[in-house]
GROMACS .gro file of C-alpha atoms in nm:
model
  357
    1MET     CA    1   0.809  -2.340  -0.025
    2PRO     CA    2   0.547  -2.607  -0.106
    3GLU     CA    3   0.386  -2.618  -0.448
    4LYS     CA    4   0.051  -2.446  -0.500
    5ALA     CA    5  -0.185  -2.408  -0.796
    6LEU     CA    6  -0.445  -2.157  -0.902
    7ILE     CA    7  -0.714  -2.333  -1.104
    8LEU     CA    8  -0.986  -2.156  -1.302
    9GLU     CA    9  -1.331  -2.286  -1.387
   10ASP     CA   10  -1.245  -2.298  -1.759
   11GLY     CA   11  -0.983  -2.566  -1.682
   12THR     CA   12  -0.675  -2.340  -1.687
   13ILE     CA   13  -0.399  -2.414  -1.433
   14PHE     CA   14  -0.128  -2.177  -1.307
   15ASN     CA   15   0.136  -2.354  -1.098
   16GLY     CA   16   0.345  -2.173  -0.840
   17ARG     CA   17   0.468  -2.178  -0.481
   18GLU     CA   18   0.270  -2.144  -0.162
   19PHE     CA   19   0.297  -1.860   0.087
   20GLY     CA   20   0.056  -1.748   0.352
   21SER     CA   21  -0.196  -2.005   0.473
   22PRO     CA   22  -0.195  -2.361   0.330
   23ALA     CA   23  -0.578  -2.350   0.322
   24VAL     CA   24  -0.781  -2.430   0.010
   25SER     CA   25  -1.002  -2.139  -0.096
   26PHE     CA   26  -1.259  -2.052  -0.361
   27GLY     CA   27  -1.355  -1.713  -0.500
   28GLU     CA   28  -1.402  -1.490  -0.801
   29VAL     CA   29  -1.062  -1.408  -0.955
   30VAL     CA   30  -1.000  -1.037  -1.022
   31PHE     CA   31  -0.686  -0.833  -1.081
   32ASN     CA   32  -0.566  -0.501  -0.943
   33THR     CA   33  -0.326  -0.272  -1.131
   34SER     CA   34  -0.220  -0.063  -0.830
   35MET     CA   35   0.153  -0.011  -0.787
   36THR     CA   36   0.135   0.048  -0.411
   37GLY     CA   37  -0.091  -0.014  -0.113
   38TYR     CA   38  -0.111  -0.393  -0.099
   39GLN     CA   39  -0.209  -0.390   0.270
   40GLU     CA   40  -0.502  -0.151   0.219
   41LEU     CA   41  -0.621  -0.358  -0.076
   42ILE     CA   42  -0.604  -0.691   0.105
   43THR     CA   43  -0.800  -0.550   0.401
   44ASN     CA   44  -1.061  -0.370   0.187
   45GLN     CA   45  -1.391  -0.555   0.228
   46VAL     CA   46  -1.488  -0.478  -0.130
   47TYR     CA   47  -1.282  -0.792  -0.207
   48HIS     CA   48  -1.499  -1.019   0.006
   49ASN     CA   49  -1.510  -1.366  -0.155
   50GLN     CA   50  -1.255  -1.270  -0.421
   51ILE     CA   51  -0.904  -1.389  -0.507
   52VAL     CA   52  -0.696  -1.086  -0.606
   53VAL     CA   53  -0.416  -1.095  -0.863
   54PHE     CA   54  -0.160  -0.813  -0.825
   55THR     CA   55  -0.015  -0.692  -1.156
   56GLN     CA   56   0.265  -0.518  -0.966
   57PRO     CA   57   0.535  -0.790  -0.978
   58ASN     CA   58   0.684  -0.736  -0.630
   59VAL     CA   59   0.436  -0.738  -0.343
   60GLY     CA   60   0.520  -0.748   0.027
   61ASN     CA   61   0.863  -0.585   0.023
   62LEU     CA   62   0.741  -0.326   0.273
   63PRO     CA   63   0.628  -0.458   0.612
   64ILE     CA   64   0.270  -0.464   0.741
   65GLN     CA   65   0.188  -0.141   0.926
   66SER     CA   66  -0.054  -0.111   1.216
   67ASN     CA   67  -0.215   0.219   1.112
   68ILE     CA   68  -0.335   0.153   0.757
   69TYR     CA   69  -0.576  -0.140   0.787
   70GLU     CA   70  -0.902  -0.086   0.598
   71SER     CA   71  -1.077  -0.348   0.812
   72ILE     CA   72  -0.978  -0.544   1.122
   73GLU     CA   73  -1.066  -0.885   0.976
   74PRO     CA   74  -0.986  -0.919   0.604
   75THR     CA   75  -1.234  -1.124   0.401
   76ILE     CA   76  -1.031  -1.166   0.084
   77LYS     CA   77  -1.009  -1.530  -0.033
   78GLY     CA   78  -0.659  -1.534  -0.176
   79VAL     CA   79  -0.355  -1.335  -0.293
   80VAL     CA   80  -0.176  -1.401  -0.624
   81VAL     CA   81   0.163  -1.237  -0.690
   82ARG     CA   82   0.467  -1.274  -0.914
   83ASN     CA   83   0.717  -1.226  -0.633
   84ALA     CA   84   0.627  -1.228  -0.264
   85GLY     CA   85   0.875  -1.030  -0.055
   86MET     CA   86   0.983  -1.100   0.304
   87ILE     CA   87   0.899  -1.475   0.319
   88ASP     CA   88   0.999  -1.518   0.681
   89PRO     CA   89   0.775  -1.734   0.904
   90ASP     CA   90   0.911  -1.559   1.216
   91ASP     CA   91   0.866  -1.199   1.097
   92ARG     CA   92   0.537  -1.078   1.242
   93ARG     CA   93   0.537  -0.781   1.003
   94SER     CA   94   0.568  -0.981   0.682
   95LEU     CA   95   0.284  -1.037   0.437
   96ASP     CA   96   0.343  -1.412   0.465
   97TYR     CA   97   0.293  -1.405   0.844
   98TYR     CA   98  -0.013  -1.180   0.813
   99LEU     CA   99  -0.183  -1.412   0.564
  100LYS     CA  100  -0.108  -1.716   0.781
  101ARG     CA  101  -0.256  -1.543   1.086
  102HIS     CA  102  -0.581  -1.471   0.899
  103ASN     CA  103  -0.594  -1.809   0.719
  104ILE     CA  104  -0.564  -1.649   0.375
  105PRO     CA  105  -0.378  -1.854   0.111
  106GLY     CA  106  -0.131  -1.699  -0.130
  107ILE     CA  107   0.054  -1.814  -0.440
  108THR     CA  108   0.379  -1.674  -0.580
  109ASP     CA  109   0.622  -1.754  -0.864
  110ILE     CA  110   0.356  -1.750  -1.136
  111ASP     CA  111   0.333  -1.541  -1.453
  112THR     CA  112   0.075  -1.286  -1.340
  113ARG     CA  113   0.097  -1.103  -1.673
  114ALA     CA  114  -0.013  -1.417  -1.859
  115LEU     CA  115  -0.286  -1.472  -1.599
  116VAL     CA  116  -0.426  -1.120  -1.642
  117HIS     CA  117  -0.419  -1.156  -2.022
  118HIS     CA  118  -0.614  -1.480  -1.986
  119LEU     CA  119  -0.873  -1.325  -1.753
  120ARG     CA  120  -0.920  -1.037  -1.999
  121SER     CA  121  -0.959  -1.277  -2.291
  122LEU     CA  122  -1.239  -1.465  -2.115
  123GLY     CA  123  -1.438  -1.141  -2.085
  124ARG     CA  124  -1.659  -1.260  -1.801
  125PRO     CA  125  -1.646  -1.318  -1.424
  126VAL     CA  126  -1.431  -1.623  -1.348
  127ARG     CA  127  -1.429  -1.843  -1.039
  128GLY     CA  128  -1.104  -1.993  -0.919
  129SER     CA  129  -0.949  -2.194  -0.640
  130LEU     CA  130  -0.611  -2.209  -0.466
  131VAL     CA  131  -0.523  -2.575  -0.412
  132PRO     CA  132  -0.214  -2.783  -0.328
  133VAL     CA  133  -0.274  -3.020  -0.624
  134ALA     CA  134  -0.460  -2.938  -0.946
  135ASP     CA  135  -0.627  -3.276  -0.987
  136GLU     CA  136  -0.973  -3.381  -1.101
  137HIS     CA  137  -1.109  -3.365  -0.745
  138ALA     CA  138  -1.000  -3.000  -0.713
  139PHE     CA  139  -1.187  -2.908  -1.032
  140ASP     CA  140  -1.495  -3.099  -0.918
  141GLN     CA  141  -1.495  -2.901  -0.593
  142LEU     CA  142  -1.454  -2.573  -0.782
  143ASN     CA  143  -1.736  -2.649  -1.024
  144ALA     CA  144  -1.964  -2.747  -0.736
  145THR     CA  145  -1.895  -2.426  -0.543
  146VAL     CA  146  -2.168  -2.161  -0.538
  147LEU     CA  147  -2.056  -1.814  -0.434
  148THR     CA  148  -2.304  -1.615  -0.227
  149ASN     CA  149  -2.454  -1.289  -0.353
  150GLN     CA  150  -2.519  -1.172   0.005
  151GLN     CA  151  -2.172  -1.029   0.064
  152VAL     CA  152  -2.297  -0.709   0.227
  153ALA     CA  153  -2.492  -0.901   0.491
  154GLN     CA  154  -2.173  -1.095   0.570
  155VAL     CA  155  -1.940  -0.796   0.610
  156SER     CA  156  -2.162  -0.521   0.752
  157THR     CA  157  -2.138  -0.449   1.124
  158PRO     CA  158  -2.411  -0.634   1.319
  159LYS     CA  159  -2.439  -0.354   1.578
  160PRO     CA  160  -2.399   0.024   1.581
  161TYR     CA  161  -2.073   0.170   1.712
  162PRO     CA  162  -1.938   0.526   1.754
  163ASN     CA  163  -1.630   0.699   1.614
  164PRO     CA  164  -1.669   1.015   1.825
  165ASP     CA  165  -1.540   1.368   1.777
  166VAL     CA  166  -1.659   1.723   1.847
  167GLY     CA  167  -1.795   1.827   1.506
  168PRO     CA  168  -2.116   1.764   1.313
  169SER     CA  169  -2.299   1.440   1.373
  170VAL     CA  170  -2.267   1.199   1.078
  171VAL     CA  171  -2.422   0.855   1.036
  172VAL     CA  172  -2.225   0.609   0.819
  173ILE     CA  173  -2.419   0.313   0.677
  174ASP     CA  174  -2.185   0.013   0.663
  175PHE     CA  175  -2.208  -0.186   0.339
  176GLY     CA  176  -1.848  -0.304   0.379
  177LEU     CA  177  -1.690   0.009   0.525
  178LYS     CA  178  -1.331   0.118   0.453
  179ASN     CA  179  -1.153   0.268   0.751
  180GLY     CA  180  -1.022   0.537   0.514
  181ILE     CA  181  -1.371   0.689   0.509
  182LEU     CA  182  -1.372   0.709   0.889
  183ARG     CA  183  -1.023   0.861   0.889
  184GLU     CA  184  -1.128   1.139   0.651
  185LEU     CA  185  -1.440   1.218   0.852
  186SER     CA  186  -1.232   1.223   1.173
  187ARG     CA  187  -0.986   1.469   1.014
  188ARG     CA  188  -1.286   1.699   0.972
  189LYS     CA  189  -1.393   1.649   1.336
  190CYS     CA  190  -1.714   1.466   1.244
  191ASN     CA  191  -1.890   1.285   1.528
  192VAL     CA  192  -1.959   0.953   1.353
  193THR     CA  193  -2.198   0.669   1.433
  194VAL     CA  194  -2.169   0.357   1.215
  195LEU     CA  195  -2.493   0.165   1.158
  196PRO     CA  196  -2.572  -0.174   0.996
  197TYR     CA  197  -2.668  -0.181   0.628
  198ASP     CA  198  -3.032  -0.279   0.695
  199VAL     CA  199  -3.111   0.011   0.930
  200THR     CA  200  -3.434   0.202   0.862
  201ALA     CA  201  -3.465   0.571   0.786
  202GLU     CA  202  -3.660   0.615   1.109
  203GLN     CA  203  -3.379   0.460   1.314
  204ILE     CA  204  -3.127   0.688   1.143
  205MET     CA  205  -3.329   1.002   1.211
  206GLN     CA  206  -3.363   0.913   1.579
  207LEU     CA  207  -2.992   1.003   1.602
  208ASP     CA  208  -3.065   1.348   1.452
  209PRO     CA  209  -2.767   1.339   1.213
  210ALA     CA  210  -2.643   1.642   1.023
  211GLY     CA  211  -2.566   1.410   0.730
  212VAL     CA  212  -2.542   1.050   0.616
  213VAL     CA  213  -2.267   0.860   0.429
  214LEU     CA  214  -2.337   0.541   0.233
  215SER     CA  215  -2.016   0.341   0.242
  216SER     CA  216  -1.844   0.131  -0.018
  217GLY     CA  217  -1.885  -0.245  -0.016
  218PRO     CA  218  -1.877  -0.569  -0.215
  219GLY     CA  219  -2.115  -0.744  -0.450
  220ASP     CA  220  -2.415  -0.684  -0.668
  221PRO     CA  221  -2.625  -0.373  -0.590
  222HIS     CA  222  -2.933  -0.559  -0.719
  223ALA     CA  223  -2.891  -0.823  -0.446
  224ILE     CA  224  -2.952  -0.566  -0.170
  225LYS     CA  225  -3.296  -0.586  -0.011
  226SER     CA  226  -3.551  -0.332  -0.134
  227SER     CA  227  -3.584  -0.180   0.215
  228VAL     CA  228  -3.233  -0.034   0.174
  229ILE     CA  229  -3.341   0.149  -0.143
  230GLU     CA  230  -3.647   0.281   0.039
  231MET     CA  231  -3.425   0.403   0.324
  232ILE     CA  232  -3.204   0.596   0.079
  233GLN     CA  233  -3.508   0.756  -0.086
  234LYS     CA  234  -3.629   0.887   0.249
  235ILE     CA  235  -3.288   0.998   0.379
  236GLN     CA  236  -3.182   1.192   0.067
  237ALA     CA  237  -3.492   1.407   0.103
  238THR     CA  238  -3.419   1.481   0.468
  239VAL     CA  239  -3.044   1.540   0.528
  240PRO     CA  240  -2.728   1.579   0.313
  241LEU     CA  241  -2.609   1.246   0.175
  242PHE     CA  242  -2.271   1.133   0.036
  243ALA     CA  243  -2.250   0.787  -0.127
  244ILE     CA  244  -1.927   0.604  -0.217
  245GLY     CA  245  -1.859   0.288  -0.421
  246LEU     CA  246  -2.146   0.044  -0.372
  247GLY     CA  247  -2.326   0.334  -0.203
  248HIS     CA  248  -2.307   0.520  -0.538
  249GLU     CA  249  -2.476   0.230  -0.717
  250LEU     CA  250  -2.749   0.210  -0.452
  251PHE     CA  251  -2.801   0.587  -0.465
  252ALA     CA  252  -2.849   0.550  -0.841
  253LEU     CA  253  -3.101   0.268  -0.798
  254ALA     CA  254  -3.290   0.480  -0.544
  255ASN     CA  255  -3.326   0.741  -0.818
  256GLU     CA  256  -3.441   0.511  -1.100
  257THR     CA  257  -3.096   0.474  -1.255
  258ASP     CA  258  -2.980   0.117  -1.311
  259SER     CA  259  -2.631  -0.034  -1.335
  260GLU     CA  260  -2.500  -0.334  -1.527
  261ARG     CA  261  -2.230  -0.592  -1.468
  262LEU     CA  262  -1.896  -0.519  -1.635
  263PRO     CA  263  -1.751  -0.808  -1.839
  264ILE     CA  264  -1.418  -0.747  -1.662
  265GLU     CA  265  -1.390  -0.576  -1.324
  266TYR     CA  266  -1.168  -0.268  -1.298
  267HIS     CA  267  -0.944  -0.234  -0.993
  268GLY     CA  268  -0.656   0.011  -0.959
  269ASN     CA  269  -0.526   0.351  -0.859
  270ASN     CA  270  -0.444   0.473  -1.208
  271HIS     CA  271  -0.788   0.531  -1.359
  272PRO     CA  272  -0.836   0.871  -1.523
  273ILE     CA  273  -1.158   1.040  -1.413
  274GLN     CA  274  -1.309   1.350  -1.574
  275GLU     CA  275  -1.507   1.606  -1.376
  276ILE     CA  276  -1.784   1.718  -1.612
  277VAL     CA  277  -1.823   2.080  -1.494
  278THR     CA  278  -1.453   2.173  -1.514
  279ASP     CA  279  -1.314   1.912  -1.760
  280HIS     CA  280  -1.047   1.858  -1.494
  281ILE     CA  281  -0.883   1.511  -1.493
  282ILE     CA  282  -0.816   1.343  -1.160
  283TYR     CA  283  -0.691   0.998  -1.058
  284ALA     CA  284  -0.841   0.793  -0.777
  285GLN     CA  285  -0.868   0.435  -0.657
  286GLN     CA  286  -1.131   0.236  -0.845
  287THR     CA  287  -1.289  -0.098  -0.760
  288MET     CA  288  -1.568  -0.137  -1.009
  289GLY     CA  289  -1.761  -0.453  -1.099
  290TYR     CA  290  -2.079  -0.271  -1.206
  291ARG     CA  291  -2.120   0.043  -1.412
  292ILE     CA  292  -2.382   0.302  -1.497
  293LYS     CA  293  -2.417   0.401  -1.863
  294ARG     CA  294  -2.485   0.765  -1.950
  295SER     CA  295  -2.803   0.657  -2.130
  296ALA     CA  296  -2.931   0.490  -1.811
  297VAL     CA  297  -2.918   0.804  -1.594
  298ASN     CA  298  -3.256   0.947  -1.493
  299ARG     CA  299  -3.186   1.306  -1.592
  300GLN     CA  300  -3.513   1.423  -1.440
  301ARG     CA  301  -3.354   1.361  -1.099
  302LEU     CA  302  -2.977   1.343  -1.143
  303PHE     CA  303  -2.681   1.533  -1.288
  304ILE     CA  304  -2.373   1.346  -1.410
  305THR     CA  305  -2.065   1.483  -1.231
  306TYR     CA  306  -1.783   1.238  -1.313
  307VAL     CA  307  -1.712   0.984  -1.588
  308ASP     CA  308  -1.444   0.715  -1.614
  309LEU     CA  309  -1.236   0.782  -1.925
  310LEU     CA  310  -1.145   0.413  -1.966
  311THR     CA  311  -1.500   0.278  -1.976
  312ASP     CA  312  -1.710   0.595  -2.026
  313SER     CA  313  -1.903   0.484  -1.718
  314VAL     CA  314  -2.088   0.735  -1.500
  315ILE     CA  315  -1.896   0.740  -1.172
  316GLY     CA  316  -2.035   1.055  -1.018
  317LEU     CA  317  -2.393   1.174  -0.966
  318ARG     CA  318  -2.567   1.465  -0.796
  319HIS     CA  319  -2.935   1.501  -0.715
  320LYS     CA  320  -3.112   1.793  -0.881
  321TYR     CA  321  -3.336   1.876  -0.586
  322TYR     CA  322  -3.169   1.736  -0.271
  323PRO     CA  323  -2.823   1.793  -0.116
  324ALA     CA  324  -2.714   1.442  -0.215
  325PHE     CA  325  -2.426   1.323  -0.433
  326SER     CA  326  -2.224   1.010  -0.503
  327VAL     CA  327  -1.899   0.879  -0.654
  328GLN     CA  328  -1.802   0.529  -0.765
  329PHE     CA  329  -1.433   0.579  -0.680
  330PHE     CA  330  -1.268   0.611  -0.337
  331PRO     CA  331  -1.198   0.976  -0.244
  332ASP     CA  332  -1.012   0.883   0.075
  333GLY     CA  333  -0.690   0.800  -0.114
  334ALA     CA  334  -0.621   0.486   0.087
  335PRO     CA  335  -0.429   0.375  -0.107
  336GLY     CA  336  -0.371   0.592  -0.408
  337PRO     CA  337  -0.394   0.956  -0.515
  338ASP     CA  338  -0.576   1.206  -0.295
  339ASP     CA  339  -0.702   1.416  -0.590
  340ALA     CA  340  -1.064   1.351  -0.489
  341ASN     CA  341  -1.014   1.417  -0.118
  342PRO     CA  342  -1.191   1.758  -0.133
  343LEU     CA  343  -1.521   1.571  -0.180
  344PHE     CA  344  -1.522   1.516   0.196
  345ASP     CA  345  -1.480   1.893   0.245
  346GLU     CA  346  -1.774   1.947   0.012
  347PHE     CA  347  -1.988   1.708   0.218
  348VAL     CA  348  -1.895   1.875   0.548
  349GLU     CA  349  -1.968   2.216   0.392
  350LEU     CA  350  -2.321   2.093   0.312
  351LEU     CA  351  -2.364   1.999   0.678
  352THR     CA  352  -2.247   2.342   0.793
  353LYS     CA  353  -2.478   2.527   0.551
  354ARG     CA  354  -2.776   2.319   0.664
  355LYS     CA  355  -2.701   2.401   1.029
  356GLU     CA  356  -2.694   2.772   0.949
  357LEU     CA  357  -3.038   2.767   0.785
   0.00000   0.00000   0.00000
């Protein structure tokens, strides 16, 4: 395999071997502590414009499967692993072949443990680049690169599309939608219509939905246009609403509760989460770059329902007056534990109760 290097904006170089695409790429470097589910993570649009470091040392030993994609076109900028399994240019099911097909570069044979320790020690977001040679020109290009803060506009669907079934009508607002959300709604027979992120409340209500889901997605919630916040404020007062991931952060902003950037992003399946009402501990997939402090919650409007035990961040909210709630984590369990899966049942139950009124 040809040589490859991961360079960081602080001047650090990690040398390794190339797999996947030979392309040069730039992105924010983050790490994920998940032990399984590399395919779902690579195809999750929450990683748009990011280079992901896997702390699990062996990635790609299991072949790519056709039924677990989280998006059709992955937008991840690079994959960093200790050992890449199944390096076979002729195996259409290998991770190497998949990355080549989607022009995503990868690097293997590096000390990912040392890399993660270094990223933690920096304590701030770090840009990086995957390059064939770590020379002065490569660092000049990296330092000159400006990463967009309009990730949602780049990954959201440009046009509405249906995911039909025979149950209650649900509108999903696409901020960078995971297919796992659609799978869970389909298992509950929901008749889903997916709409672009910048849709208006009036356009949503023309479809007469029984409920609305705000999807997960990438980027800074403060970079979203103010019309999206206005849409959420109108919708939460009209129909049941369930917000996930970035949707949780936008739901908070719509209710005068602000979030802040974490010094180090948290990504993994092994994050302990406490449900406030029961003190029950669950585990779920987390991809968190922004957090809500307990002191920031507008308690005139919102209850705190879940907290992250690693960061003490508020990762679950419920409106005091409307049938609307949110979680920072992914309840669809794709990949990861399905402890939080009943949240979809809770949402569908709200739709059923509203229909009976």
